Amino acid sequence: MKKQPHPAYDLPGLLARLDPAADLAHRHLWLIHLLDWVRGKSDSIPAAVGRVQLFLDAVETRPDVQLRLRAWWATLVDQVDVTTLLADFGFAPRTALVSEISERLRTKFLPGSPETIDASELFMLALPGEFDAQWLLALDEAQLARLVALLAPADPDVHTGPSRWHKALLDAITYCAGQILSTGFAPELRLRMSESARDAQPFHALIHDVESLRVEVLLALRTPDRLNDAAQRLRERLEACRAAASTVYTHFEDNGISVGLVFRLRQLRERILRVRELLDCLLSPKPPVTAARLLAHLVMVGQERRSLRALLASNSSLLAAKVAERSAETGEHYITRNAADYRSMVGKAAGGGALMSVTTLVKFGLHALALSAFWGGFIAGVNYAVTFVLIQLLHLTVATKQPAMTAPAMAAKLKELDASGAIESFVDEITHLVRSQVAAVLGNVLVVFPAVLLLATAIALATGAPAISEKQALHVFESLHLLGPSLFFAAFTGVLLFASSIIAGWAENWFVLNRLDSALHYNPRITRWLGAERAARWARFLRENLSGFAANISLGFMLGLVPAFAGFFGLGLDVRHVTLSTGQVAAASATLGIGVLHMPAFWWAVASLPLLGALNVTVSFYLAFSLALRAQNVSGVDRSHIYRAIRVRLRTAPLSFFVPARRTA
């Protein structure tokens, strides 16, 4: 049996169900069903336009339907507040990013009701998809004029004046201007504007210019010249407001980024653009055409309104850029470019490896306490964090922490690839970077292994018992087996290394944004307590080291606590840090003695160590490099030329990736 179409979704059924006296919900449901019928399967724009033509032809041939349609339309525009659609649709109801996230989640997951007088809610139900914008733009001027004539025909006996549409546009412009004014006068934005922008006071006369435009539109005897002059003054005022607000970004460049303030600035800019669109509609000689374009644009705004990803991406891009920029500044210190820098890097890495040997044995000692999962992970995190901070303060290095810092520095250099010889210069930087990583990893690993052996042997001689039990030693080899999950855990550790660099950049940005270095330096209570000179030293010390503290402490606690939390949820995740893993192999070897050389498990574990280091370094570098490319808007890079140049360098000078070239006279 052939399925019959629902009467609400065919044209005769729709026209029969048109009832201007129906309740609010059913009048709106009729509009939603009509647009569903126009949309069809959303696979053909000409078909949708053709259905609009069919609707116009059918209504024009039936005077009774015309009367009901006009009555329905008059009731709709009387009861629904269209200015909320024109002025507020697409904007946050509150000027805070967190509240906007919750609002988008509500819109995304909770169903809407057609029983509403808010035109924005009805609009999202009636025109929910991108296809609606496409068929609206495809309607020609004749069809739009016929539709307007059917809905609200002009009465020749009534004195011509501003239409209901023009009054709605004026109200929307006024509401938008009020929101622009309140945002521009907010102290957190006003105080961050440039001095010249504050002195110009562009926001002060905005409402006056809007009211001047309103007077010119509403006066029956208005002249085109006066109206155009008023509109031009408003456009110039809006541009002055936009320029004043943009000076806040310069403040951000010098003093850190605030995601909340960036959100408010973007809302301000979008409202200024909305007023310009409304103004174009108000002055257009073809109101139906510009109205259709505005509705199509609002459909796309509705799509954006539902997207959490778009919101977070647009408002966090500047923060990502600032984090990458600060990481790039730090990363430059980790790239060696000559033999002296190379030797210095090896020495610093050796010192870091020596300290990590103590951390490795302390880790085994803490394991013997048999604490619960959380407290065991917490104490392990303290152990790692203390070591990493001590390494920082002694100006030593841990190899795996470098890639997340050096990647933004490399991405910043991609901006210069258009210059002559830039590709060769970039390949030089790659060789310097790889060489620096090799030096750091070797310095860590080649020192931590003998250092742990010596310490474990000393503990065994002093106490008469091995530093770790034989069972623990065998478990070390089993956990580091090349064919086990160690490589996956090493890649996951690379993600944690990258995350620590993000935390470091965010912490430094927060410190600078809130001017805490200046507060520590000059705050009267602090200077009375510490003294002026000591307060200045502390301010300078924290400004220079806060990023490192944030990275080291966060990394230490992530290495300790993430496995504990993952175990609680049954995920089975663990971490594999190449320096710590090498120290564990050394401790296990000290317990098992020289016979360990005859154990296959030992060699499987040793074979995994280079791959652990490679994955630690590669994953963290890749993530940081990708973030830096997006944050700095690097595009149009001819990567094939770079890859070709790297292959040529590998063939002609392979040792340059491992040792610095000797200087020639």
XYZ file of C-alpha atoms in Angstrom:
665
model
C 0.000 0.000 0.000
C 1.417 3.347 -1.031
C 2.137 5.701 1.869
C 0.078 8.902 1.703
C 1.877 12.210 2.382
C 0.979 14.087 5.527
C -1.588 16.812 4.660
C 0.536 19.427 6.421
C 3.382 18.853 3.954
C 1.579 19.257 0.608
C 0.424 22.601 -0.775
C -3.344 22.013 -0.794
C -3.202 20.722 2.770
C -1.096 23.696 3.869
C -3.487 26.221 2.333
C -6.473 24.442 3.868
C -4.897 24.485 7.331
C -4.097 28.226 7.249
C -6.068 29.690 10.158
C -5.292 33.241 11.318
C -7.535 32.705 14.372
C -5.567 29.694 15.626
C -3.584 29.870 18.833
C 0.019 31.107 18.891
C 1.698 27.695 18.671
C -0.411 26.458 15.739
C 0.035 29.689 13.755
C 3.793 29.274 14.099
C 3.607 25.548 13.332
C 1.891 26.421 10.034
C 4.871 28.610 9.104
C 7.316 25.848 10.067
C 5.395 23.292 7.980
C 5.238 25.669 5.010
C 9.013 26.158 5.067
C 9.513 22.397 5.474
C 7.493 21.938 2.291
C 9.536 24.621 0.481
C 12.748 22.989 1.657
C 11.727 19.508 0.533
C 14.648 17.093 0.801
C 17.141 20.004 0.922
C 18.902 18.633 -2.139
C 17.949 21.109 -4.884
C 17.888 24.906 -4.712
C 15.947 25.278 -8.024
C 13.318 22.849 -6.681
C 12.903 24.937 -3.513
C 12.605 28.136 -5.559
C 10.077 26.380 -7.780
C 7.958 25.465 -4.756
C 7.968 29.125 -3.694
C 6.694 29.955 -7.195
C 3.967 27.318 -6.856
C 2.908 28.830 -3.521
C 2.700 32.325 -5.022
C 0.682 31.111 -8.018
C -1.713 29.128 -5.842
C -2.376 31.989 -3.406
C -2.815 34.614 -6.159
C -5.576 32.565 -7.759
C -7.568 32.224 -4.515
C -8.837 35.476 -2.966
C -10.077 33.660 0.170
C -6.585 32.319 0.848
C -5.136 35.794 0.290
C -7.416 37.247 2.958
C -6.536 34.504 5.447
C -2.799 34.840 4.653
C -2.828 38.622 5.202
C -4.739 38.238 8.459
C -2.299 35.554 9.582
C 0.666 37.784 8.706
C -0.814 40.822 10.487
C -1.341 38.761 13.638
C 2.220 37.373 13.403
C 3.945 40.746 13.131
C 1.745 42.217 15.872
C 2.502 39.508 18.415
C 6.112 38.531 17.580
C 8.923 40.904 18.500
C 10.979 41.034 15.307
C 13.559 43.433 16.753
C 15.019 40.601 18.859
C 15.811 38.841 15.600
C 17.255 41.881 13.865
C 19.217 43.296 16.814
C 20.082 40.414 19.143
C 20.090 37.173 17.135
C 23.548 35.629 17.181
C 24.815 37.639 20.149
C 25.376 36.494 23.697
C 22.634 37.552 26.134
C 25.399 38.216 28.671
C 28.873 39.560 28.003
C 30.768 36.585 29.418
C 32.277 33.601 27.619
C 31.228 31.018 30.232
C 27.572 32.099 30.157
C 27.643 32.000 26.357
C 28.993 28.431 26.432
C 26.129 27.355 28.720
C 23.628 29.153 26.478
C 24.919 27.371 23.379
C 24.776 24.036 25.156
C 21.157 24.758 26.047
C 20.339 25.718 22.464
C 22.166 22.689 21.102
C 20.641 19.989 23.286
C 17.259 21.290 24.485
C 14.334 21.422 22.025
C 12.756 24.752 21.135
C 9.056 25.542 21.300
C 7.039 27.331 18.589
C 4.881 28.816 21.336
C 6.957 31.982 21.620
C 6.814 35.684 20.826
C 10.595 35.827 20.420
C 11.325 36.048 16.701
C 14.812 34.627 17.257
C 13.450 31.358 18.677
C 10.866 31.068 15.919
C 13.495 31.845 13.282
C 15.768 29.010 14.435
C 12.865 26.555 14.254
C 11.613 27.763 10.870
C 14.958 28.211 9.063
C 17.402 25.865 10.813
C 19.900 24.932 8.096
C 22.405 26.300 5.617
C 20.165 25.202 2.738
C 17.615 27.813 3.799
C 20.153 30.583 3.242
C 20.877 29.220 -0.225
C 17.290 29.152 -1.485
C 16.526 32.540 0.076
C 19.411 34.069 -1.882
C 18.187 32.327 -5.049
C 14.803 34.077 -5.019
C 14.597 36.758 -7.697
C 13.322 40.295 -7.252
C 9.983 39.599 -8.955
C 9.192 36.685 -6.636
C 10.087 38.728 -3.565
C 7.938 41.627 -4.733
C 4.971 39.272 -5.290
C 5.446 37.784 -1.819
C 5.457 41.239 -0.214
C 2.335 42.206 -2.170
C 0.542 39.103 -0.894
C 1.541 39.575 2.743
C 1.248 43.346 3.146
C -0.101 45.106 0.049
C 0.318 48.881 -0.124
C -2.874 50.848 0.451
C -3.092 53.770 -2.040
C -5.623 55.588 0.184
C -3.245 55.739 3.137
C -0.624 58.494 3.313
C 2.798 57.004 2.613
C 5.298 57.074 5.472
C 7.757 54.777 7.119
C 6.635 51.174 6.826
C 6.470 48.706 9.687
C 9.690 47.170 8.301
C 11.534 50.498 8.432
C 10.374 51.121 12.004
C 11.563 47.660 13.032
C 14.952 48.364 11.448
C 15.204 51.678 13.314
C 14.355 50.004 16.621
C 16.956 47.286 15.976
C 19.609 49.896 15.159
C 18.798 51.713 18.411
C 19.034 48.510 20.481
C 22.341 47.534 18.865
C 23.738 51.016 19.449
C 22.822 50.773 23.136
C 24.708 47.479 23.449
C 27.719 48.942 21.633
C 27.673 51.916 23.973
C 27.539 49.816 27.146
C 30.415 47.625 25.963
C 32.515 50.595 24.886
C 32.002 52.274 28.258
C 32.894 49.130 30.245
C 35.998 49.992 32.324
C 37.884 46.785 31.501
C 37.804 47.795 27.816
C 37.914 51.571 28.133
C 41.051 51.565 30.298
C 42.852 49.319 27.812
C 42.167 51.569 24.811
C 44.909 53.819 23.580
C 45.088 57.305 25.044
C 44.201 58.919 21.721
C 41.122 56.662 21.374
C 39.912 57.619 24.849
C 40.473 61.313 24.156
C 38.488 61.132 20.902
C 35.426 59.793 22.821
C 33.871 58.061 19.791
C 31.168 56.302 21.829
C 29.797 59.463 23.444
C 27.867 60.746 20.417
C 26.735 57.362 19.069
C 23.185 57.546 20.423
C 22.873 61.153 19.201
C 23.750 60.048 15.663
C 21.236 57.190 15.861
C 18.507 59.557 17.010
C 19.349 61.976 14.193
C 18.871 59.147 11.721
C 15.568 58.181 13.353
C 14.266 61.747 13.017
C 15.204 61.891 9.335
C 13.494 58.558 8.606
C 10.299 59.238 10.557
C 9.711 62.796 9.253
C 7.228 62.709 6.411
C 8.918 65.643 4.620
C 12.467 64.315 4.875
C 14.838 65.027 2.007
C 17.216 62.423 0.591
C 20.260 64.621 1.217
C 19.514 65.061 4.919
C 18.834 61.346 5.310
C 22.051 60.363 3.517
C 24.057 62.827 5.612
C 22.646 61.357 8.828
C 23.406 57.829 7.639
C 26.949 58.808 6.664
C 27.559 60.392 10.082
C 26.398 57.191 11.747
C 28.675 55.070 9.547
C 31.651 57.276 10.403
C 30.761 57.095 14.102
C 30.593 53.300 13.937
C 33.980 53.151 12.224
C 35.455 55.400 14.921
C 34.048 53.104 17.624
C 35.478 50.039 15.867
C 38.903 51.687 15.516
C 38.902 52.684 19.193
C 38.020 49.156 20.282
C 40.736 47.661 18.065
C 43.394 49.567 20.019
C 42.707 47.156 22.908
C 44.430 44.429 20.887
C 47.638 46.466 20.959
C 47.387 46.475 24.745
C 46.994 42.694 24.638
C 50.164 42.326 22.562
C 52.186 44.040 25.279
C 50.313 42.956 28.392
C 48.792 39.518 27.786
C 45.530 38.150 26.405
C 42.206 37.775 28.217
C 39.775 35.369 26.537
C 36.827 37.088 28.232
C 37.851 40.500 26.951
C 38.496 39.115 23.472
C 34.959 37.706 23.562
C 33.514 41.123 24.429
C 35.553 42.801 21.697
C 34.340 40.322 19.102
C 30.744 40.869 20.215
C 31.277 44.626 19.889
C 32.704 44.279 16.392
C 29.865 41.987 15.283
C 27.263 44.419 16.597
C 28.869 47.259 14.639
C 28.693 45.112 11.508
C 25.050 44.292 12.263
C 24.180 47.998 12.485
C 25.824 48.533 9.093
C 23.706 45.730 7.598
C 20.538 47.122 9.133
C 21.435 50.570 7.829
C 21.884 49.199 4.311
C 18.443 47.596 4.531
C 16.925 50.809 5.831
C 18.256 52.900 2.925
C 17.897 50.298 0.189
C 15.740 51.224 -2.817
C 14.760 47.519 -3.034
C 13.658 46.512 0.489
C 12.467 42.963 -0.414
C 15.853 42.032 -1.926
C 17.919 43.375 0.961
C 15.513 41.802 3.471
C 16.003 38.390 1.840
C 19.781 38.839 1.955
C 19.601 39.822 5.621
C 17.487 36.768 6.455
C 19.930 34.521 4.586
C 22.783 36.022 6.576
C 20.880 35.452 9.821
C 20.423 31.800 8.876
C 24.209 31.445 8.741
C 24.473 33.353 12.016
C 22.114 30.762 13.507
C 24.441 27.994 12.333
C 27.339 29.741 14.012
C 25.188 30.310 17.103
C 24.909 26.557 17.661
C 28.619 25.814 17.291
C 30.697 25.467 20.443
C 33.798 24.769 18.398
C 33.478 28.040 16.481
C 32.979 29.983 19.713
C 36.019 28.497 21.438
C 38.199 28.682 18.325
C 37.399 32.318 17.564
C 37.857 33.500 21.138
C 40.906 31.421 22.041
C 42.923 31.993 18.859
C 44.613 35.098 20.267
C 45.378 33.302 23.515
C 46.882 30.426 21.531
C 48.952 32.922 19.572
C 50.210 34.556 22.763
C 51.013 31.176 24.347
C 52.874 30.132 21.203
C 54.696 33.462 21.105
C 55.866 33.145 24.711
C 56.876 29.516 24.122
C 58.809 30.629 21.049
C 60.755 33.145 23.121
C 61.653 30.398 25.599
C 62.326 27.828 22.883
C 65.067 29.910 21.284
C 67.262 29.164 24.324
C 67.044 25.412 23.644
C 68.390 25.557 20.058
C 72.157 25.217 19.697
C 73.806 26.753 16.653
C 77.526 26.221 17.213
C 79.967 23.892 18.937
C 80.097 25.927 22.143
C 76.309 25.875 22.476
C 76.334 22.146 21.717
C 78.851 21.399 24.466
C 76.906 23.586 26.855
C 73.691 21.680 26.040
C 75.404 18.334 26.643
C 76.684 19.576 29.978
C 73.284 20.871 31.069
C 71.605 17.634 29.984
C 74.217 15.616 31.885
C 73.466 17.602 35.024
C 69.747 17.028 34.490
C 70.379 13.293 34.077
C 72.338 13.206 37.335
C 69.452 14.771 39.251
C 66.946 12.473 37.559
C 68.924 9.493 38.870
C 68.049 10.545 42.418
C 64.405 11.028 41.378
C 64.302 7.492 39.966
C 65.454 5.884 43.190
C 63.197 8.105 45.301
C 60.296 6.905 43.131
C 61.073 3.292 44.035
C 61.361 4.258 47.688
C 57.957 5.946 47.627
C 56.489 2.874 45.948
C 57.586 0.836 48.966
C 55.277 2.940 51.169
C 52.285 1.165 49.529
C 50.101 4.285 49.525
C 46.665 4.406 47.900
C 46.530 5.132 44.186
C 45.777 8.830 44.565
C 48.263 9.590 47.324
C 50.902 7.450 45.661
C 50.431 9.433 42.453
C 50.406 12.714 44.378
C 53.686 11.964 46.203
C 55.217 10.795 42.915
C 54.105 14.079 41.330
C 55.749 16.030 44.138
C 58.943 14.032 43.555
C 58.954 14.811 39.830
C 57.953 18.456 40.278
C 60.671 19.140 42.860
C 63.288 17.625 40.567
C 62.132 19.539 37.496
C 62.064 22.838 39.409
C 65.525 22.152 40.836
C 66.805 21.436 37.324
C 65.336 24.745 36.179
C 66.876 26.733 39.029
C 70.278 25.155 38.406
C 69.963 26.017 34.679
C 70.159 22.366 33.662
C 67.820 20.673 31.196
C 65.518 17.703 30.651
C 65.504 16.711 26.998
C 61.851 15.826 26.606
C 60.660 19.238 27.811
C 62.361 21.049 24.951
C 60.276 20.127 21.871
C 57.069 21.789 23.074
C 59.052 24.999 23.554
C 61.179 24.844 20.398
C 58.286 24.023 18.030
C 56.692 27.520 18.251
C 60.109 29.053 17.611
C 60.391 26.980 14.424
C 56.837 27.815 13.331
C 57.562 31.518 13.732
C 60.373 31.181 11.189
C 57.979 29.763 8.580
C 56.607 33.277 8.109
C 59.893 34.256 6.479
C 59.948 31.580 3.753
C 59.182 34.072 0.986
C 62.565 35.705 1.411
C 65.557 34.703 -0.692
C 67.398 31.721 0.762
C 64.768 31.295 3.449
C 64.284 27.565 2.812
C 67.984 26.848 3.276
C 67.942 28.928 6.428
C 64.946 26.999 7.716
C 66.643 23.665 7.019
C 69.637 24.982 8.952
C 67.307 25.633 11.881
C 65.950 22.082 11.596
C 69.460 20.644 11.775
C 70.209 22.859 14.780
C 67.014 21.701 16.464
C 67.546 17.971 15.803
C 71.160 18.267 16.935
C 70.055 20.018 20.129
C 67.531 17.278 20.857
C 70.094 14.548 20.243
C 72.570 16.280 22.547
C 69.988 16.713 25.279
C 68.645 13.149 25.106
C 72.116 11.629 25.052
C 73.238 13.859 27.911
C 70.269 12.760 30.012
C 70.363 9.062 29.174
C 74.123 8.461 29.194
C 74.426 10.028 32.640
C 71.277 8.775 34.341
C 72.124 5.106 33.632
C 75.595 4.986 35.300
C 74.463 7.416 38.013
C 71.575 5.146 39.038
C 73.884 2.123 38.891
C 76.349 3.822 41.243
C 73.668 5.034 43.650
C 71.909 1.665 43.708
C 75.214 -0.120 44.327
C 76.069 2.330 47.107
C 72.678 1.742 48.745
C 73.158 -2.040 48.505
C 76.615 -1.824 50.114
C 75.390 0.514 52.849
C 72.213 -1.377 53.769
C 73.061 -4.927 52.782
C 69.961 -5.116 50.579
C 69.382 -4.088 46.960
C 67.791 -0.714 46.269
C 64.794 -2.456 44.702
C 63.632 -6.031 45.032
C 64.150 -8.675 42.387
C 60.385 -8.741 41.790
C 60.395 -4.999 41.139
C 63.373 -5.368 38.802
C 61.627 -8.028 36.709
C 58.478 -5.882 36.630
C 60.538 -2.974 35.244
C 61.725 -5.101 32.314
C 58.230 -6.419 31.730
C 56.654 -2.928 31.748
C 59.274 -1.567 29.331
C 59.144 -4.492 26.886
C 59.349 -3.273 23.306
C 56.380 -5.388 22.240
C 54.186 -4.166 25.078
C 52.172 -0.950 25.403
C 55.235 1.149 26.270
C 55.381 2.899 22.901
C 51.766 3.987 23.186
C 52.416 5.230 26.719
C 55.460 7.150 25.453
C 53.296 8.899 22.847
C 50.764 9.722 25.568
C 53.605 11.159 27.659
C 54.411 13.406 24.695
C 50.844 14.757 24.947
C 51.436 15.538 28.632
C 54.696 17.299 27.766
C 52.818 19.452 25.256
C 50.069 20.150 27.799
C 52.656 21.382 30.300
C 53.933 23.902 27.756
C 50.378 25.184 27.229
C 49.934 25.575 30.979
C 53.254 27.431 31.120
C 52.243 29.875 28.395
C 48.828 30.420 29.946
C 50.323 31.037 33.416
C 52.806 33.581 32.086
C 50.072 35.318 30.092
C 47.867 35.482 33.214
C 50.770 36.860 35.264
C 51.477 39.583 32.704
C 47.803 40.395 32.035
C 47.173 41.053 35.722
C 50.439 43.033 36.032
C 51.530 40.982 39.023
C 55.209 41.777 38.430
C 54.413 45.480 38.803
C 52.252 44.744 41.866
C 55.065 42.797 43.524
C 57.523 45.562 42.685
C 55.520 48.578 43.867
C 52.648 47.446 46.131
C 53.066 49.355 49.427
C 52.219 46.420 51.683
C 54.628 44.112 49.866
C 57.456 46.652 49.822
C 56.980 47.321 53.559
C 57.185 43.604 54.231
C 60.036 42.660 51.874
C 61.745 45.980 51.353
C 61.927 47.806 48.040
C 65.061 46.070 46.712
C 63.962 42.568 47.660
C 60.472 43.165 46.232
C 62.040 44.280 42.953
C 64.222 41.144 42.874
C 61.244 38.878 43.544
C 59.180 40.597 40.853
C 61.982 40.183 38.313
C 62.624 36.584 39.397
C 58.986 35.535 39.024
C 58.623 37.341 35.706
C 61.615 35.398 34.357
C 60.844 32.000 35.918
C 57.075 31.716 36.327
C 56.622 30.025 32.957
C 59.225 27.406 33.857
C 57.701 26.834 37.286
C 54.251 26.324 35.765
C 55.601 23.895 33.153
C 57.703 21.879 35.584
C 55.181 21.653 38.399
C 52.278 20.822 36.066
C 54.341 18.205 34.237
C 55.465 16.610 37.494
C 51.932 16.275 38.823
C 50.593 15.058 35.480
C 53.236 12.325 35.344
C 52.300 11.281 38.870
C 48.522 11.725 38.956
C 47.303 10.991 35.428
C 48.001 7.223 35.738
C 46.164 7.218 39.089
C 43.097 8.962 37.646
C 43.193 6.789 34.520
C 43.302 3.682 36.715
C 40.257 4.903 38.656
C 38.277 5.042 35.386
C 39.724 1.717 34.204
C 41.613 3.246 31.263
C 44.945 1.589 32.040
C 47.030 4.570 30.917
C 50.584 5.000 32.143
C 53.533 7.265 31.370
C 56.895 6.431 29.839
C 59.482 9.187 30.165
C 62.734 8.192 28.470
C 65.054 9.549 31.183
C 63.068 8.012 34.039
C 62.669 4.743 32.128
C 66.436 4.574 31.554
C 67.008 5.120 35.254
C 64.550 2.327 36.079
C 66.398 -0.074 33.762
C 69.654 0.859 35.511
C 68.128 0.252 38.972
C 66.787 -3.138 37.862
C 70.181 -4.052 36.404
C 71.918 -3.159 39.675
C 69.619 -5.561 41.539
C 69.987 -8.473 39.108
C 73.744 -8.097 38.654
C 75.933 -8.959 35.694
C 73.659 -11.838 34.805
C 71.161 -9.331 33.470
C 73.168 -9.230 30.246
C 71.994 -12.775 29.506
C 68.303 -11.940 29.989
C 66.283 -11.303 26.816
C 63.884 -9.114 28.813
C 66.751 -6.708 29.555
C 67.597 -6.280 25.887
C 63.927 -5.870 24.922
C 63.685 -3.071 27.476
C 66.923 -1.458 26.276
C 65.705 -1.648 22.678
C 62.563 0.276 23.635
C 64.470 3.230 25.144
C 65.435 4.988 21.863
C 61.865 4.669 20.633
C 60.498 6.008 23.907
C 62.702 9.074 23.540
C 61.740 9.518 19.898
C 58.021 9.351 20.686
C 58.316 11.693 23.693
C 60.070 14.243 21.534
C 58.156 13.785 18.277
C 54.605 13.848 19.667
C 55.152 16.911 21.854
C 56.942 18.727 19.018
C 54.233 17.873 16.488
C 51.400 19.105 18.718
C 53.202 22.314 19.639
C 54.234 22.946 16.018
C 50.660 22.441 14.763
C 49.283 24.802 17.391
C 51.877 27.424 16.546
C 51.092 27.189 12.814
C 47.378 27.744 13.450
C 47.914 30.453 16.046
C 50.288 32.446 13.843
C 48.141 31.990 10.705
C 51.021 30.505 8.748
C 49.669 29.443 5.368
C 50.820 29.009 1.808
C 53.964 27.195 2.816
C 55.430 25.140 0.000
C 56.205 22.138 2.132
C 57.430 19.998 -0.737
C 60.349 22.393 -1.237
C 61.200 22.129 2.461
C 61.058 18.323 2.398
C 63.235 18.259 -0.723
C 65.788 20.534 0.914
C 65.867 18.322 4.027
C 66.473 15.208 1.895
C 69.307 16.970 0.108
C 70.842 17.946 3.452
C 70.577 14.354 4.699
C 72.424 13.106 1.628
C 75.105 15.762 1.553
C 75.714 16.411 5.253
C 74.060 13.729 7.412
C 76.353 14.381 10.387
C 75.078 17.982 10.656
C 71.946 16.551 12.281
C 74.013 15.050 15.097
C 77.171 17.081 15.672
C 77.994 20.732 14.923
C 80.254 21.432 11.958
C 83.785 22.539 12.694
C 84.623 26.116 11.924
C 86.955 26.686 9.007
C 89.344 29.550 8.680
